[in-house]
mmCIF file of C-alpha atoms and ligand atoms in Angstrom:
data_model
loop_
_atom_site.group_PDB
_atom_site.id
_atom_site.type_symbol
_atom_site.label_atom_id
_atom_site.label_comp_id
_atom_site.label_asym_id
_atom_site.label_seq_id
_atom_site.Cartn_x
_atom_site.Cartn_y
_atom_site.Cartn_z
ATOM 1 C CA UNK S 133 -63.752 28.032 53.228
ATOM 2 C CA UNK S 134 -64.600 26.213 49.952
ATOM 3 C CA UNK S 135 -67.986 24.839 50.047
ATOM 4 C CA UNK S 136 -68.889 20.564 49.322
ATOM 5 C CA UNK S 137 -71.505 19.419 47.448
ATOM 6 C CA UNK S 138 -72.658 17.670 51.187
ATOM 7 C CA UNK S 139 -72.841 21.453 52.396
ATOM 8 C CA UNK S 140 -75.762 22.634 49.606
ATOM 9 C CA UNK S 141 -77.538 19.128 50.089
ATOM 10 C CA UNK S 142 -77.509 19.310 54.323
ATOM 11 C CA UNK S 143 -78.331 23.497 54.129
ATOM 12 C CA UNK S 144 -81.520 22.340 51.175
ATOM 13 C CA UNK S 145 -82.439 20.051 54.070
ATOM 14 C CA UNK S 146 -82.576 22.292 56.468
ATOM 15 C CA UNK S 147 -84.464 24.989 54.528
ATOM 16 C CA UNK S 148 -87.326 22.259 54.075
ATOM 17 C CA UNK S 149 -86.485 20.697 50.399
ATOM 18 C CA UNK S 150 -87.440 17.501 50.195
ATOM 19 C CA UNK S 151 -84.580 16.002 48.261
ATOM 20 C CA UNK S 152 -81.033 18.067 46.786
ATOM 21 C CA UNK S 153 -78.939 16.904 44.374
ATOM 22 C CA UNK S 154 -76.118 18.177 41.950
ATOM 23 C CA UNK S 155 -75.189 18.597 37.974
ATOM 24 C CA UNK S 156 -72.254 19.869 36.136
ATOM 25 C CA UNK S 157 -73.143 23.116 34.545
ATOM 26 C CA UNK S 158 -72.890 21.816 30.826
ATOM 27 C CA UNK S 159 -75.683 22.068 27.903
ATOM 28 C CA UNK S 160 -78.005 19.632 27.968
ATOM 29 C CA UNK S 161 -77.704 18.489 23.924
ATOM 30 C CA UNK S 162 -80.632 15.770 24.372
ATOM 31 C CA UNK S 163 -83.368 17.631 25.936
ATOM 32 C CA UNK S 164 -82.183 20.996 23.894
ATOM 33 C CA UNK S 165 -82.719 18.569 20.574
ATOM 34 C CA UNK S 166 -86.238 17.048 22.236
ATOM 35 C CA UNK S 167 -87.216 20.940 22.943
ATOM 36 C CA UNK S 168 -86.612 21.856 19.800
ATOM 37 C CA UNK S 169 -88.408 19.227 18.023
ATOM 38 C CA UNK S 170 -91.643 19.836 20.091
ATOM 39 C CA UNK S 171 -91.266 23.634 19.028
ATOM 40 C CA UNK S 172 -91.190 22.687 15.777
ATOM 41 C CA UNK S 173 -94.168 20.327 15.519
ATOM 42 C CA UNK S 174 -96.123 23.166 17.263
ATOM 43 C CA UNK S 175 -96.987 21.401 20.552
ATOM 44 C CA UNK S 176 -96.221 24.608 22.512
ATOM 45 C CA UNK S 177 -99.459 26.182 21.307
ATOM 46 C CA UNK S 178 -100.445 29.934 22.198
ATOM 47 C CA UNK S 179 -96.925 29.831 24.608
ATOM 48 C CA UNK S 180 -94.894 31.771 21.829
ATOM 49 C CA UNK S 181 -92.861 33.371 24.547
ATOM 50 C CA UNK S 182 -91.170 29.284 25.192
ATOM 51 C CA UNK S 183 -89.586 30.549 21.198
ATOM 52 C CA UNK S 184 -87.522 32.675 22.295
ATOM 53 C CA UNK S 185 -83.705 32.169 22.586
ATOM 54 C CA UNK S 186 -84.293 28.690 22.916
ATOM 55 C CA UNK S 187 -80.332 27.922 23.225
ATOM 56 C CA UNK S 188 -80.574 29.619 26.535
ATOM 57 C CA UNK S 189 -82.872 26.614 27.669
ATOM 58 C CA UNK S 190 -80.368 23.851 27.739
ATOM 59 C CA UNK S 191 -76.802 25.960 28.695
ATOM 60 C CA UNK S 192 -76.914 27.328 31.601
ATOM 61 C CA UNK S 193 -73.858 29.573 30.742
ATOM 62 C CA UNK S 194 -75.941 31.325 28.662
ATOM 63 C CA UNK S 195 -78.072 32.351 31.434
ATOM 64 C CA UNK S 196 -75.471 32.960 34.323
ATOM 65 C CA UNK S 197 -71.499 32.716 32.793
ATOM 66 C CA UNK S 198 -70.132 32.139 36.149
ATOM 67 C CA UNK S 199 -71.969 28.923 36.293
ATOM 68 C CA UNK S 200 -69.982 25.612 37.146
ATOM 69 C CA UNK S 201 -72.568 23.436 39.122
ATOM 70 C CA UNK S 202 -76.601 23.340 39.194
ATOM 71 C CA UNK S 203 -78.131 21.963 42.445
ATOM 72 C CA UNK S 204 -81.486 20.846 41.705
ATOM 73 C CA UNK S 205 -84.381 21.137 44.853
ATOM 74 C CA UNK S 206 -87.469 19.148 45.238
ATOM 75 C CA UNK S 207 -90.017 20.180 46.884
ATOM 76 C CA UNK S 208 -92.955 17.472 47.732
ATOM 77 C CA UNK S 209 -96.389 19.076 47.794
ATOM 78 C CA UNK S 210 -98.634 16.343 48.305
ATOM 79 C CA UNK S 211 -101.265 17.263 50.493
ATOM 80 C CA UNK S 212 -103.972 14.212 51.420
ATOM 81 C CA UNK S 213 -107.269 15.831 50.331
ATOM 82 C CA UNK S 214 -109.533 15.348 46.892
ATOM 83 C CA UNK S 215 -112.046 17.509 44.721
ATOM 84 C CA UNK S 216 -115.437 18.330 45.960
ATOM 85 C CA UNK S 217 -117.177 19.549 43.167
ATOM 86 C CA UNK S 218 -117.024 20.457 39.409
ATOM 87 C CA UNK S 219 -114.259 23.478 39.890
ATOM 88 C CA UNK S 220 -111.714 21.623 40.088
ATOM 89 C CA UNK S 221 -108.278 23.045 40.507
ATOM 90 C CA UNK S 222 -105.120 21.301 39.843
ATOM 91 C CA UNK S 223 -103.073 20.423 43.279
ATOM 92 C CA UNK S 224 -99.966 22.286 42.496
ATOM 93 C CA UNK S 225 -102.697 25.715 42.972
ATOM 94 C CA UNK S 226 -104.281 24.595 46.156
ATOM 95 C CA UNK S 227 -101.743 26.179 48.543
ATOM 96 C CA UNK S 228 -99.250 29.538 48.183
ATOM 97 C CA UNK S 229 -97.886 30.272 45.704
ATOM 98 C CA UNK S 230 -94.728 27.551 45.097
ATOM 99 C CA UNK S 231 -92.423 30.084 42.988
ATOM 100 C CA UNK S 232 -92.600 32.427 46.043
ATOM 101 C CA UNK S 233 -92.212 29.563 48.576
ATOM 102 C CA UNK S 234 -89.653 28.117 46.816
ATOM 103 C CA UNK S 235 -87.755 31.509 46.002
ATOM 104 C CA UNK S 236 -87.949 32.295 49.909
ATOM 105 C CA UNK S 237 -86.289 28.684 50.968
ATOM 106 C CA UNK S 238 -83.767 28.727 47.891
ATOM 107 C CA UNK S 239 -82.790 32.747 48.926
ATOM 108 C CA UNK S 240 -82.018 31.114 52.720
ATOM 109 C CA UNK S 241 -79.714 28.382 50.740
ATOM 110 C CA UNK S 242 -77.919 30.844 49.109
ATOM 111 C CA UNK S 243 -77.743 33.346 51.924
ATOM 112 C CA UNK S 244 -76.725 30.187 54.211
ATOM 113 C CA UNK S 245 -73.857 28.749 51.853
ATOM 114 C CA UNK S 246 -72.043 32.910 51.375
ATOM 115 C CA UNK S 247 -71.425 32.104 54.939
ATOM 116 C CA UNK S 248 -69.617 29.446 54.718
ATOM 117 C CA UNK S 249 -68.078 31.413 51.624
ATOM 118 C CA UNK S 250 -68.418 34.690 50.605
ATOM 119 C CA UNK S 251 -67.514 34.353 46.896
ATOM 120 C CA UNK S 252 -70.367 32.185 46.533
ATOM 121 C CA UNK S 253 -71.992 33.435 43.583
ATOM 122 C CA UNK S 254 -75.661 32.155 42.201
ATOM 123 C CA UNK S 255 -78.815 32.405 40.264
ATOM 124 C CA UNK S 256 -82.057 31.151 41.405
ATOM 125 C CA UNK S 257 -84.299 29.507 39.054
ATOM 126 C CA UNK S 258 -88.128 28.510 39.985
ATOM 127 C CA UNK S 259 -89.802 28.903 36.905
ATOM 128 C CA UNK S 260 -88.826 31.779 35.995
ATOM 129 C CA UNK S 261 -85.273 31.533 34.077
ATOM 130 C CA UNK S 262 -85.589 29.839 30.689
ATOM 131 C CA UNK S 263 -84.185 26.558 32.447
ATOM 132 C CA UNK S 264 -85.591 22.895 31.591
ATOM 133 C CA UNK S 265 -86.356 22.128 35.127
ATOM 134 C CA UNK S 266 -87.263 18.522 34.441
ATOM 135 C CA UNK S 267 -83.945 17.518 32.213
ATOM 136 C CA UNK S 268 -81.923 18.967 35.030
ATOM 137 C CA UNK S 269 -83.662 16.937 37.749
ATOM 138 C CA UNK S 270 -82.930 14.119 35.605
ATOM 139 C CA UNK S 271 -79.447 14.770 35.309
ATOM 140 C CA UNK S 272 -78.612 15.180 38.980
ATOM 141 C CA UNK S 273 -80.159 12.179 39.966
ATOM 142 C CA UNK S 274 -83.759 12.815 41.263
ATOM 143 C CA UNK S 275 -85.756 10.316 38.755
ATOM 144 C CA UNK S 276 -87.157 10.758 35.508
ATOM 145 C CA UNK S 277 -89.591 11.988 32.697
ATOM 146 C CA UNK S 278 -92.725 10.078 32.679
ATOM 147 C CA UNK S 279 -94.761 9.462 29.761
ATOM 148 C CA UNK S 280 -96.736 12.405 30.811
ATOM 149 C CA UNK S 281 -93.704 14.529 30.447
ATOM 150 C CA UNK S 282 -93.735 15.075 34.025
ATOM 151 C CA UNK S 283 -90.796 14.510 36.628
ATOM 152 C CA UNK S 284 -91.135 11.061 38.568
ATOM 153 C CA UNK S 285 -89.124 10.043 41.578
ATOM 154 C CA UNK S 286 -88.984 6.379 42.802
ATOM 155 C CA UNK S 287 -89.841 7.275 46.448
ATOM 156 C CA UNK S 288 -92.530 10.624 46.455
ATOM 157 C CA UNK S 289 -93.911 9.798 43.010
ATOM 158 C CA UNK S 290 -94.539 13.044 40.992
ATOM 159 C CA UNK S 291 -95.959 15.842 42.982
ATOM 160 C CA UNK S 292 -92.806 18.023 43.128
ATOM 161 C CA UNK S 293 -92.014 20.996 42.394
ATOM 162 C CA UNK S 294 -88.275 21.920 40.933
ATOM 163 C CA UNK S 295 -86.031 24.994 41.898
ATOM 164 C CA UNK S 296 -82.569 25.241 39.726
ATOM 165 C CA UNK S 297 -79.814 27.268 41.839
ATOM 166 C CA UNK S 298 -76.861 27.741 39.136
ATOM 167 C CA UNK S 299 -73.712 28.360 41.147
ATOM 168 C CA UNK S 300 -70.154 29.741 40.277
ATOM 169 C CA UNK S 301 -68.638 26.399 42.304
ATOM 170 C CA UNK S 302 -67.172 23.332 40.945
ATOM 171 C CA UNK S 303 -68.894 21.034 43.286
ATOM 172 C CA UNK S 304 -68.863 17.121 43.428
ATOM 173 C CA UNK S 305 -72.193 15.660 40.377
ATOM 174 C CA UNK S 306 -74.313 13.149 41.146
ATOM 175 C CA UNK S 307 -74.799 10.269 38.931
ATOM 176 C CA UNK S 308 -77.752 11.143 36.336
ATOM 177 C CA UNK S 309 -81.043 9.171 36.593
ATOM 178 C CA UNK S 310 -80.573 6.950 33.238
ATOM 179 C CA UNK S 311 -83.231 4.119 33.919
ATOM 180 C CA UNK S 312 -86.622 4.967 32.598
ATOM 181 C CA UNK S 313 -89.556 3.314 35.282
ATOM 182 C CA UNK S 314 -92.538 3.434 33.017
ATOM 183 C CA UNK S 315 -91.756 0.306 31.040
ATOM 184 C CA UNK S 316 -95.193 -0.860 29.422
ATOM 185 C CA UNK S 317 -97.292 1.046 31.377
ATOM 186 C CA UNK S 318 -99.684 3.630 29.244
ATOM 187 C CA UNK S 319 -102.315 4.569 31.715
ATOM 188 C CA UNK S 320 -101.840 8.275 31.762
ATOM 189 C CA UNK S 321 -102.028 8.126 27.811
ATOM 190 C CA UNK S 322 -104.921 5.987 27.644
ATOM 191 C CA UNK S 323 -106.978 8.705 30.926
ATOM 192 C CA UNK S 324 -105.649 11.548 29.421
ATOM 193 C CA UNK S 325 -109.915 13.269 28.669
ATOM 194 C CA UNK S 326 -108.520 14.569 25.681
ATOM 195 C CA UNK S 327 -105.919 13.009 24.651
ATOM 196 C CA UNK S 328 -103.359 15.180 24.697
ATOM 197 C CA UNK S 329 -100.695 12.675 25.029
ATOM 198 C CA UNK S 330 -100.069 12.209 21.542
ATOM 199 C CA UNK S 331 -97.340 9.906 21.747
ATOM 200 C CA UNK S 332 -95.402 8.607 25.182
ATOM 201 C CA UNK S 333 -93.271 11.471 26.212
ATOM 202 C CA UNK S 334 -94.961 14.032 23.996
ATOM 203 C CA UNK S 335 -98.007 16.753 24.614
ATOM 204 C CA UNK S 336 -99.524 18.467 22.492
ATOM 205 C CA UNK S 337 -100.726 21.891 24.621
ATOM 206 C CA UNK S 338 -103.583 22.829 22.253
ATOM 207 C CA UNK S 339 -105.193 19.381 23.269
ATOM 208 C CA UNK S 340 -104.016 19.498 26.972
ATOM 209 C CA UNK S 341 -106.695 20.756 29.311
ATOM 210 C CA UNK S 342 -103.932 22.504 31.470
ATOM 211 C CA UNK S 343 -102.761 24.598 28.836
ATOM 212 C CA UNK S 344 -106.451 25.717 27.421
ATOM 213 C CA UNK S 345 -107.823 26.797 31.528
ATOM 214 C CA UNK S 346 -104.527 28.272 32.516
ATOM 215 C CA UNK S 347 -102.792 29.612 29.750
ATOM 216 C CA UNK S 348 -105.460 29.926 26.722
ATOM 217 C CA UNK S 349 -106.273 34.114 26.328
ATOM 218 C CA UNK S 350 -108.907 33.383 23.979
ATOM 219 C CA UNK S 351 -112.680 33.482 24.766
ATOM 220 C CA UNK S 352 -113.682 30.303 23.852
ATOM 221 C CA UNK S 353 -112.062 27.011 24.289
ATOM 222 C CA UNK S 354 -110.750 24.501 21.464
ATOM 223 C CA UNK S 355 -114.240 22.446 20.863
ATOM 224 C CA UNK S 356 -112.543 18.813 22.042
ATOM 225 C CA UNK S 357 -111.290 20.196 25.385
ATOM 226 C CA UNK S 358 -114.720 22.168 26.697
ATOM 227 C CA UNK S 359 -116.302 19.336 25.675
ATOM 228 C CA UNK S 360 -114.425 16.819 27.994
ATOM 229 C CA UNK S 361 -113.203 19.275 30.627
ATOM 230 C CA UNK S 362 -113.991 16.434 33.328
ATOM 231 C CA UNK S 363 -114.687 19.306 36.124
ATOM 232 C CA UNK S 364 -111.686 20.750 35.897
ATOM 233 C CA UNK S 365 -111.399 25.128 36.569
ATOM 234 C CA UNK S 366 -107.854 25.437 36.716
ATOM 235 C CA UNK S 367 -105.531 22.812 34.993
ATOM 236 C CA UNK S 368 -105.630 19.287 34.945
ATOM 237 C CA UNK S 369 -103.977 16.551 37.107
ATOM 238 C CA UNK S 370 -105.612 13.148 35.970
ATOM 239 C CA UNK S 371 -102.113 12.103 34.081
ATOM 240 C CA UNK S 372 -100.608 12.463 37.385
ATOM 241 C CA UNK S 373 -103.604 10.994 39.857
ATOM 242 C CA UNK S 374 -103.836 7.599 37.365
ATOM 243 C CA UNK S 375 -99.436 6.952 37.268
ATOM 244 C CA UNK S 376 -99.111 4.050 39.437
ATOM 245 C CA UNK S 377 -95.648 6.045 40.798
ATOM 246 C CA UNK S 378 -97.749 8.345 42.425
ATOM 247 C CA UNK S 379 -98.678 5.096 45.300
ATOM 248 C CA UNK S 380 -95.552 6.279 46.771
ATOM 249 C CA UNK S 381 -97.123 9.781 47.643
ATOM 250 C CA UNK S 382 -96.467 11.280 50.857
ATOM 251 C CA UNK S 383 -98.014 14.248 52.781
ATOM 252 C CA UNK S 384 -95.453 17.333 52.526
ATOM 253 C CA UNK S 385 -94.269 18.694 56.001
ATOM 254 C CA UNK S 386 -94.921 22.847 53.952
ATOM 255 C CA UNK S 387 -98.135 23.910 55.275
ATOM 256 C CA UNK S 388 -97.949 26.340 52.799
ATOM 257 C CA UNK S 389 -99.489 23.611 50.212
ATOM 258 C CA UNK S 390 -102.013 22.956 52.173
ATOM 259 C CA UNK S 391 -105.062 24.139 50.355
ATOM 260 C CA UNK S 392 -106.009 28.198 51.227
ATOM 261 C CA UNK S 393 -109.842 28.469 52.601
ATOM 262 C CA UNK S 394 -110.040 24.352 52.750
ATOM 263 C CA UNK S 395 -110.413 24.537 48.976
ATOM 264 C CA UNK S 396 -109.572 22.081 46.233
ATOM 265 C CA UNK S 397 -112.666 23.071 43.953
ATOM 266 C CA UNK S 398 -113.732 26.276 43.245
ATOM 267 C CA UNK S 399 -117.667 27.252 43.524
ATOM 268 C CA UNK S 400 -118.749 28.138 39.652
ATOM 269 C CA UNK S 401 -121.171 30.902 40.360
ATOM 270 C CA UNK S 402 -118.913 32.684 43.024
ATOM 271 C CA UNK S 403 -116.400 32.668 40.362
ATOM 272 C CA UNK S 404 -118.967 33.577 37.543
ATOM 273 C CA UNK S 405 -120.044 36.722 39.598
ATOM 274 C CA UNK S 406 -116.742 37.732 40.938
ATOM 275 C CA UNK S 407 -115.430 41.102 40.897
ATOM 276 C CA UNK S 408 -111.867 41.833 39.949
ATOM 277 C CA UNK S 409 -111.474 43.628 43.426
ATOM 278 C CA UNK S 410 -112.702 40.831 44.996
ATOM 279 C CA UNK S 411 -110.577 38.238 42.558
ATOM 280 C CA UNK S 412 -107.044 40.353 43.280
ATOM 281 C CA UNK S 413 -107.705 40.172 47.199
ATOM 282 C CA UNK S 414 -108.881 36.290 47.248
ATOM 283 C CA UNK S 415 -106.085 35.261 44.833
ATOM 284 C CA UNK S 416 -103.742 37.470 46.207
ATOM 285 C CA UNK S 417 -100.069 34.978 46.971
ATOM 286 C CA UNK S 418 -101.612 32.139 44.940
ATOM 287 C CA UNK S 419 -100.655 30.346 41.519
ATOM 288 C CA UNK S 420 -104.173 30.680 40.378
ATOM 289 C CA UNK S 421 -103.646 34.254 39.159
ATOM 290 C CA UNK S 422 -101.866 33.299 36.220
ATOM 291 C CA UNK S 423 -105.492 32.463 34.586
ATOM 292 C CA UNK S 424 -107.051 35.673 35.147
ATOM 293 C CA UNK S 425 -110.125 36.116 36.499
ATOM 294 C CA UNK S 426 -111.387 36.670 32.658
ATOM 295 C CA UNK S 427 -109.931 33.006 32.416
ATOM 296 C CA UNK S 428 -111.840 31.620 35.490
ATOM 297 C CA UNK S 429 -115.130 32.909 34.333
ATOM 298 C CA UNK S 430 -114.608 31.625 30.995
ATOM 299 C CA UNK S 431 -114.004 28.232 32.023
ATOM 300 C CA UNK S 432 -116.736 28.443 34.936
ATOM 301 C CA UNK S 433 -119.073 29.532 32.061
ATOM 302 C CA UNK S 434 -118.135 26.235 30.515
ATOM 303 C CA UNK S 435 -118.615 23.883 33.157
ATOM 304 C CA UNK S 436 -121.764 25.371 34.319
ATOM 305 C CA UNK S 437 -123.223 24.351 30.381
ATOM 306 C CA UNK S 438 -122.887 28.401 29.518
ATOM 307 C CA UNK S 439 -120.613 28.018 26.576
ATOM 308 C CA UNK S 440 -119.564 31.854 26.000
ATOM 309 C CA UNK S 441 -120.734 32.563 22.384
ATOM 310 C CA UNK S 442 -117.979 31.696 19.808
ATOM 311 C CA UNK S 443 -116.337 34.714 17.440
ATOM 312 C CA UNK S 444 -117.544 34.479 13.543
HETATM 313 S S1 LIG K 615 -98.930 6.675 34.158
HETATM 314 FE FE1 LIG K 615 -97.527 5.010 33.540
HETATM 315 S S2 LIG K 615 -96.723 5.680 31.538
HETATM 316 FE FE2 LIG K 615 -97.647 7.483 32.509
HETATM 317 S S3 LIG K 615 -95.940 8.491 33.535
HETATM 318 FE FE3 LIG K 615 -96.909 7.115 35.072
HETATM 319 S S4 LIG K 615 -95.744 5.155 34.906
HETATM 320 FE FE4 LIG K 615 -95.248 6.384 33.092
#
């Protein structure tokens, strides 16, 4: 039985995704030509791995050749809680893991739709493809890039995560998002602590406290981020907490984001003293790994006014 764009949309809804909606598989020229001029000014930073085969970024055909359509899943994970303390860790870490939640519900879709036909082919996406997550949101419909170079819907405001499911279907598009909702707003440019939103729609990593806690490998941090970390452990979320989109937030119904131990912050000398048994077991399942436990303690050492020494 052929399978209808209404099928993958009703079957996302039932695994738990918040919203589903449909592309063409087709290259993306604008956001491949965007990419490329951010790699080229250098805004990618220490992420050297984001160089290679950059073509495969933008046509999905390079990635899977049977591709025809790309359903796009949301995934709200808004959960109504703050920080505590200095510690801070961004809210997209609080709860599981989301590549492994989202893999698990987007496996079910799949699974779900070879019933209805068994020539369904597909690749999931979550992260972990070389697939512009955000550009393909914004072609099937869901909302658009912010300033902040995040994804923004109209209704759940911008804490979603994205899964890409590339499928060997033609199925019915949606109509792209084409309106742009920030208008004259700057407020995520003018909070950013270190200004790392060098122009509206561009960020440069080496200045963007995310990037230096999460994905920085060196010992010390750049001197302009440790020196306006504003609390934060583990990445950064002020561009997202100040966008006046994000009024439209919404507890998520995946009590899987709900933070693990009660904990939005993490305590600095617990982390400072931790041992890498203890660090595997305690971050075992969660998004928080990807810093490293020689990450954490760098960036505890930091906040706690222990600046490691700097390299000659
Ligand atoms: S804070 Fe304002 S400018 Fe920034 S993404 Fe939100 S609406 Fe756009």
């Amino acid at each position: 039985m052929p399978i209808f764009s209404s099928d993958v949309k009703r079957i996302g809804a039932e695994a738990g995704f918040d919203r589903v909606r449909i592309a063409r598989a087709e290259k993306l020229e604008s956001a491949d030509a965007r990419f490329r001029e951010w790699l080229a000014r250098g805004f990618h930073a220490t992420m050297t791995w984001m160089e290679r085969e950059p073509e495969k970024r933008s046509d999905p055909k390079l990635i899977f050749p049977a591709a025809r359509s790309v359903a796009v899943f949301l995934q709200n994970y808004y959960t109504p809680h703050r920080h505590t303390s200095p510690g801070k860790v961004s809210r997209y870490a609080w709860g599981d893991d989301y590549h492994n939640v989202l893999r698990e519900k987007m496996v079910t879709v799949l699974s779900e739709l070879r019933r209805l036909d068994e020539n369904i082919e597909g690749k999931i996406c979550v992260d972990t493809s070389p697939i512009m997550e955000k550009p393909w949101a914004v072609r099937a419909g869901l909302g658009w890039i912010g300033k902040h170079s995040n994804l923004i819907t109209r209704d759940i405001g911008s804490w979603v995560f994205i899964g890409v499911m590339l499928l060997n279907v033609e199925l019915e598009p949606d109509e792209p998002f084409v309106e742009d909702h920030c208008g004259t707003c700057t407020a995520c440019l003018d909070a950013c602590p270190t200004q790392a939103i060098v122009e509206p729609y561009v960020v440069d990593s080496a200045k963007c406290i995310s990037h230096a806690t999460i994905e920085l490998r060196d010992e010390t941090l750049p001197d302009d981020v440790a020196e306006n970390l504003d609390g934060w452990l583990y990445g950064c979320d002020v561009c997202q907490d100040v966008c006046p989109w994000n009024r439209f937030e919404t507890p998520t119904d995946e009590m899987r984001f709900e933070p693990r131990n009660s904990e939005t912050s993490l305590d600095l000398i617990s982390i400072s003293k931790m041992p890498h048994e203890e660090y595997v077991e305690r971050f075992r399942g969660s998004a928080i790994k990807r810093a490293k436990l020689s990450g954490l303690q760098r960036n505890a050492k930091y906040l706690s006014g222990t600046k490691p020494e700097q390299e000659n």
